[in-house]
Short mmCIF file of C-alpha atoms and ligand atoms in Angstrom, two decimals:
data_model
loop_
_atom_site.label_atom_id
_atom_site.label_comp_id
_atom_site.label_asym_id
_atom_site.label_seq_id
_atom_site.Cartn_x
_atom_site.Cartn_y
_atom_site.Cartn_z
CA UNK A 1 -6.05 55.89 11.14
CA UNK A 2 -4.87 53.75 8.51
CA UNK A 3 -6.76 51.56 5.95
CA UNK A 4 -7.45 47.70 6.38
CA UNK A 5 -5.84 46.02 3.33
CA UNK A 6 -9.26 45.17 2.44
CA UNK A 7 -10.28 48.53 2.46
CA UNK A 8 -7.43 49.98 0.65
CA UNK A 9 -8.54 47.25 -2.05
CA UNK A 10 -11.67 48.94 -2.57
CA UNK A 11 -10.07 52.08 -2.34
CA UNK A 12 -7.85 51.45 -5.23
CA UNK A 13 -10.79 49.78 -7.61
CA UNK A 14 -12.86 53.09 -6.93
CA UNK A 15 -9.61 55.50 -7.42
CA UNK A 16 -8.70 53.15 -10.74
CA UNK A 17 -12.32 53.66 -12.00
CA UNK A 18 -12.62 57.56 -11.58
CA UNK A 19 -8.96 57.25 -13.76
CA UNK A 20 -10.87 55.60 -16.43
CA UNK A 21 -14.13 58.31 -16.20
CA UNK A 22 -11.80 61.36 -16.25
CA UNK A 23 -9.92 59.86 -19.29
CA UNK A 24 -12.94 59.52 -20.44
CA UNK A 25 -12.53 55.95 -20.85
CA UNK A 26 -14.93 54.36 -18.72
CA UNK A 27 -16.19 50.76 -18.98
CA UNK A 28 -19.47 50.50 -21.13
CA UNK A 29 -21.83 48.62 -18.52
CA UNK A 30 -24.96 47.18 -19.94
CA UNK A 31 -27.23 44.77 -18.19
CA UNK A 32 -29.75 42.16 -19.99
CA UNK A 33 -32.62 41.21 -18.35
CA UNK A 34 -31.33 38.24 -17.13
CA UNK A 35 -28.56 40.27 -15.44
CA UNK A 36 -31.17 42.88 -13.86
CA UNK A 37 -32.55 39.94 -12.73
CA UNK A 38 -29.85 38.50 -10.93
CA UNK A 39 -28.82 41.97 -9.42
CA UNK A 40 -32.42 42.57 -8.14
CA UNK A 41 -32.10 39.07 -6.27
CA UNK A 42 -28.79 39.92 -4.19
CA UNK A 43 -26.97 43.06 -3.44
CA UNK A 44 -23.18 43.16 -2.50
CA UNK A 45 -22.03 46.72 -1.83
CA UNK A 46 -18.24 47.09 -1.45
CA UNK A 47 -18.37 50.82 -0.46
CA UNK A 48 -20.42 53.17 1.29
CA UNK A 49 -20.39 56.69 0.46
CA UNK A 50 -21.88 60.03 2.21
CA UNK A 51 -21.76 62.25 -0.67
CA UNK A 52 -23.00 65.66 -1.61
CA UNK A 53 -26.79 65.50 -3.74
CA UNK A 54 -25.37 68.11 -6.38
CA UNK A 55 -26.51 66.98 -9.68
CA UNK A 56 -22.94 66.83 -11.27
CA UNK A 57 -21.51 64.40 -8.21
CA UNK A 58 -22.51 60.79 -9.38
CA UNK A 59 -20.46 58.20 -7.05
CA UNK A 60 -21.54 55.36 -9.46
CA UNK A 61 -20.21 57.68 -12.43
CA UNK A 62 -17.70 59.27 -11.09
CA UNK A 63 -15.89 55.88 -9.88
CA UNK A 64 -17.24 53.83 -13.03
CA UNK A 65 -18.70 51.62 -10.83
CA UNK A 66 -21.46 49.23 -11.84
CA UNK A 67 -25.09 48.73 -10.17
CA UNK A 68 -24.73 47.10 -6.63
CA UNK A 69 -21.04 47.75 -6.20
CA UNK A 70 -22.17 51.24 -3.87
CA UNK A 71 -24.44 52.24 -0.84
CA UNK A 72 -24.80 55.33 -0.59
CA UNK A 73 -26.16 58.38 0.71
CA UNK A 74 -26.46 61.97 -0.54
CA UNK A 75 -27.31 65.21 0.61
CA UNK A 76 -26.60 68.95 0.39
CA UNK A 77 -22.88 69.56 1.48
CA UNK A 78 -22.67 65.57 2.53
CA UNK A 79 -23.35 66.09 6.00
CA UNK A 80 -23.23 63.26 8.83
CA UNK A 81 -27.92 63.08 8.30
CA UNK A 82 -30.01 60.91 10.07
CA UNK A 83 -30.82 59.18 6.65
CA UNK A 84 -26.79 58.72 6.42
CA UNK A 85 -26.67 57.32 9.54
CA UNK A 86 -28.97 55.15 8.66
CA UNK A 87 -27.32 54.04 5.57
CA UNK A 88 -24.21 53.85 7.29
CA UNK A 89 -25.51 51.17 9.70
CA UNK A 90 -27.02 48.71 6.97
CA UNK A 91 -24.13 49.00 5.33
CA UNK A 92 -21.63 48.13 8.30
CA UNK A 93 -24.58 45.43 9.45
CA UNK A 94 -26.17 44.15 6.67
CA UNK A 95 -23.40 44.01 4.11
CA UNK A 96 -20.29 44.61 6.38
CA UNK A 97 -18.79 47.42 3.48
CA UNK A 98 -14.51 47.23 4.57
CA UNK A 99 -15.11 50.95 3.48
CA UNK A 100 -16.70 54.10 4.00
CA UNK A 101 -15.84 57.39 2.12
CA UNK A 102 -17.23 60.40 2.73
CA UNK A 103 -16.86 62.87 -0.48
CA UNK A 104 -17.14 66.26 -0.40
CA UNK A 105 -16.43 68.40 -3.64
CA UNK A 106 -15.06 71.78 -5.07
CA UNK A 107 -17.45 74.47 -5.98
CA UNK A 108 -20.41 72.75 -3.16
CA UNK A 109 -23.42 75.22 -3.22
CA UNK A 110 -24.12 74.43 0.51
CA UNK A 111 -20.16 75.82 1.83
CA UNK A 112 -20.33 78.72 -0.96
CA UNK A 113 -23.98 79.94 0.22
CA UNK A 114 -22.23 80.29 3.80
CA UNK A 115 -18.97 81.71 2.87
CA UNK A 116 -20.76 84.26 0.94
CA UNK A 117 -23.14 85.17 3.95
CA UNK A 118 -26.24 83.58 2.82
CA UNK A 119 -28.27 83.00 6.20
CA UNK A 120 -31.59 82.29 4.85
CA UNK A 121 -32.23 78.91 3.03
CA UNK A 122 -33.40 75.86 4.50
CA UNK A 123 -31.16 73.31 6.03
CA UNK A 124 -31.85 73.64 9.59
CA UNK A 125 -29.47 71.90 11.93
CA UNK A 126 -27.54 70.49 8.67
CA UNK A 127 -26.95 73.99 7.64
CA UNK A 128 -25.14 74.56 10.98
CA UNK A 129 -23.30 71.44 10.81
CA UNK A 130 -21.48 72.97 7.31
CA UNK A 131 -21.50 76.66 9.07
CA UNK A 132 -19.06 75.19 11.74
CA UNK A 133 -16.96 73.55 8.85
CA UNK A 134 -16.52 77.39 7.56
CA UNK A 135 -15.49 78.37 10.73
CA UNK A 136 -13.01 75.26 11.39
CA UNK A 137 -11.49 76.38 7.50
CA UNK A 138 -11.24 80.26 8.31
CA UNK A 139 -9.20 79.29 11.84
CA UNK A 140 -6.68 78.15 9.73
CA UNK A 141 -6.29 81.48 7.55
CA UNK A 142 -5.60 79.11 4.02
CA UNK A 143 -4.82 80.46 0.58
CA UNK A 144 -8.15 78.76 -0.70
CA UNK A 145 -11.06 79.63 1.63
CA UNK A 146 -13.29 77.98 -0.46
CA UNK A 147 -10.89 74.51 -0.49
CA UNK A 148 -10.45 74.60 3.11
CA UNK A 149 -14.11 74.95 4.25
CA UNK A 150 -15.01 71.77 1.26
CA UNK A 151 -11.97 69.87 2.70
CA UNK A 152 -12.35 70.84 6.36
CA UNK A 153 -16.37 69.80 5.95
CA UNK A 154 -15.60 66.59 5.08
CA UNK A 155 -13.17 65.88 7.92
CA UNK A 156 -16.08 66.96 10.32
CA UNK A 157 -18.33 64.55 8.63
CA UNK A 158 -15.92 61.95 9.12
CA UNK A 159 -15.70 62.52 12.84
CA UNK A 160 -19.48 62.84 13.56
CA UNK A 161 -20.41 59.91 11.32
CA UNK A 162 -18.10 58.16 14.07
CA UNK A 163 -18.78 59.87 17.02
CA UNK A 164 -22.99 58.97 16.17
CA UNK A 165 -22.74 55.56 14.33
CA UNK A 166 -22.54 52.53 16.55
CA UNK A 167 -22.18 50.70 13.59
CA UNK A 168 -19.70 52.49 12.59
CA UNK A 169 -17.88 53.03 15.41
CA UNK A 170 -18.49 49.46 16.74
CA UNK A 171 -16.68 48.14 13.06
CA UNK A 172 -13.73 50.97 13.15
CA UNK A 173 -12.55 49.02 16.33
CA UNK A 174 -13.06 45.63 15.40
CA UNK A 175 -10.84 46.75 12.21
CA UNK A 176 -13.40 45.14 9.77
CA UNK A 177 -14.43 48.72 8.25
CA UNK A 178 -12.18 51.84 7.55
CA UNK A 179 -13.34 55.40 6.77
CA UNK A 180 -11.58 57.88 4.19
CA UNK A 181 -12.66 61.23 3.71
CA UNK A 182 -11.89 62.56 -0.16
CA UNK A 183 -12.80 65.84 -2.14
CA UNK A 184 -14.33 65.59 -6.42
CA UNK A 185 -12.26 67.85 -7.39
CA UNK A 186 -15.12 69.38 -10.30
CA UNK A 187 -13.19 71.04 -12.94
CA UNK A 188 -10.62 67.95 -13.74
CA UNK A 189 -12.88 64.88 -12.73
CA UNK A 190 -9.89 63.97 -9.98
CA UNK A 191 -10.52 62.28 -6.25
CA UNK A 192 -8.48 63.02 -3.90
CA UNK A 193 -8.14 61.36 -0.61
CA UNK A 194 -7.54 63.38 2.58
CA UNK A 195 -5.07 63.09 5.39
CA UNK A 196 -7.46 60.62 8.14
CA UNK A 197 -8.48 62.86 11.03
CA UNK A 198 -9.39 59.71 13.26
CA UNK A 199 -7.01 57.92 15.11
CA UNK A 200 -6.71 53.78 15.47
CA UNK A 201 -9.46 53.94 17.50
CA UNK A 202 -11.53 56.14 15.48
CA UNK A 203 -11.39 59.03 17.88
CA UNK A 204 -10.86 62.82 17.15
ZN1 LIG B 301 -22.30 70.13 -2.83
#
């Protein structure tokens, strides 16, 4: 499916911002008091975004974005959680975000632990959620295992999230919120977007 305009807005202001952090240029945001104090009063999210909870995979950072401007959610291998489910409707509700980005990343401890046989580990039902994503990646036989099962991962999380949200589901039809899946590329600092899985009615 394609983007609103409104959500390819946002898009753009978070892809401009992680141009600035990998060119290690980022704006320099400070707050005063009085600002804190302002920003504790109201919040006004423009994005939400399922991401993964490795340490080195800050959406706020990574998009030099400043306090307020992101909901978000993270967890091992940014699966579709309960608790992102949850985010996802108070975003959609509450703040009506025009976009949700799920944002998966190369080198993700939760895919390697599976490619590599790991069966132990906690995770439960998550864990399987991320083993199917392997198995979706090795179907297609790619050069880059590894790639395929981060990329393919987030395309499944992208799909449940819809599938499970009413929130989300309910907004993807009205048009008044779009979803993008996209990969942190590690080593370079890039994010890149991925083809949309869903289709104008944010089916699979
Ligand atoms: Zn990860």
């Amino acid at each position: 499916m394609t983007l609103t305009a409104q959500a390819q807005e946002v898009l753009d202001d978070l892809l401009e911002g992680n141009r600035r952090f990998r060119e290690g240029q980022p704006q320099t945001y400070s707050y005063s008091p009085q600002d804190l104090l302002a920003i504790s009063r109201n919040q006004a999210p423009r994005a939400a975004i399922i991401a993964c909870a490795d340490s080195r995979v800050s959406p706020e950072l990574i998009f030099d974005q400043p306090l307020g401007s992101i909901f978000a959610s993270r967890v091992p291998g940014n699966v579709a959680s309960d608790s992102a489910k949850w985010m996802l409707d108070i975003a959609v509700n509450e703040f009506h975000v025009p976009l949700v980005m799920v944002m998966g990343h190369t080198g993700c401890l939760a895919i390697g632990q599976l490619l590599d046989g790991d069966k132990g580990g906690a995770g439960g039902l998550h864990r399987f959620s991320v083993l199917s994503a392997v198995y979706r990646a090795k179907a297609r036989r790619p050069d880059d295992l590894y790639l395929e099962a981060v990329e393919q991962n987030v395309q499944q999380t992208v799909e449940h999230l819809a599938r499970d949200s009413y929130a989300l589901r309910g907004s993807l039809l009205e048009g008044t919120t779009s979803i993008v899946g996209a990969v942190y590329e590690m080593e370079t600092g890039l994010v890149y977007t991925l083809e949309p899985s869903l289709d104008v009615y944010g089916r699979f």
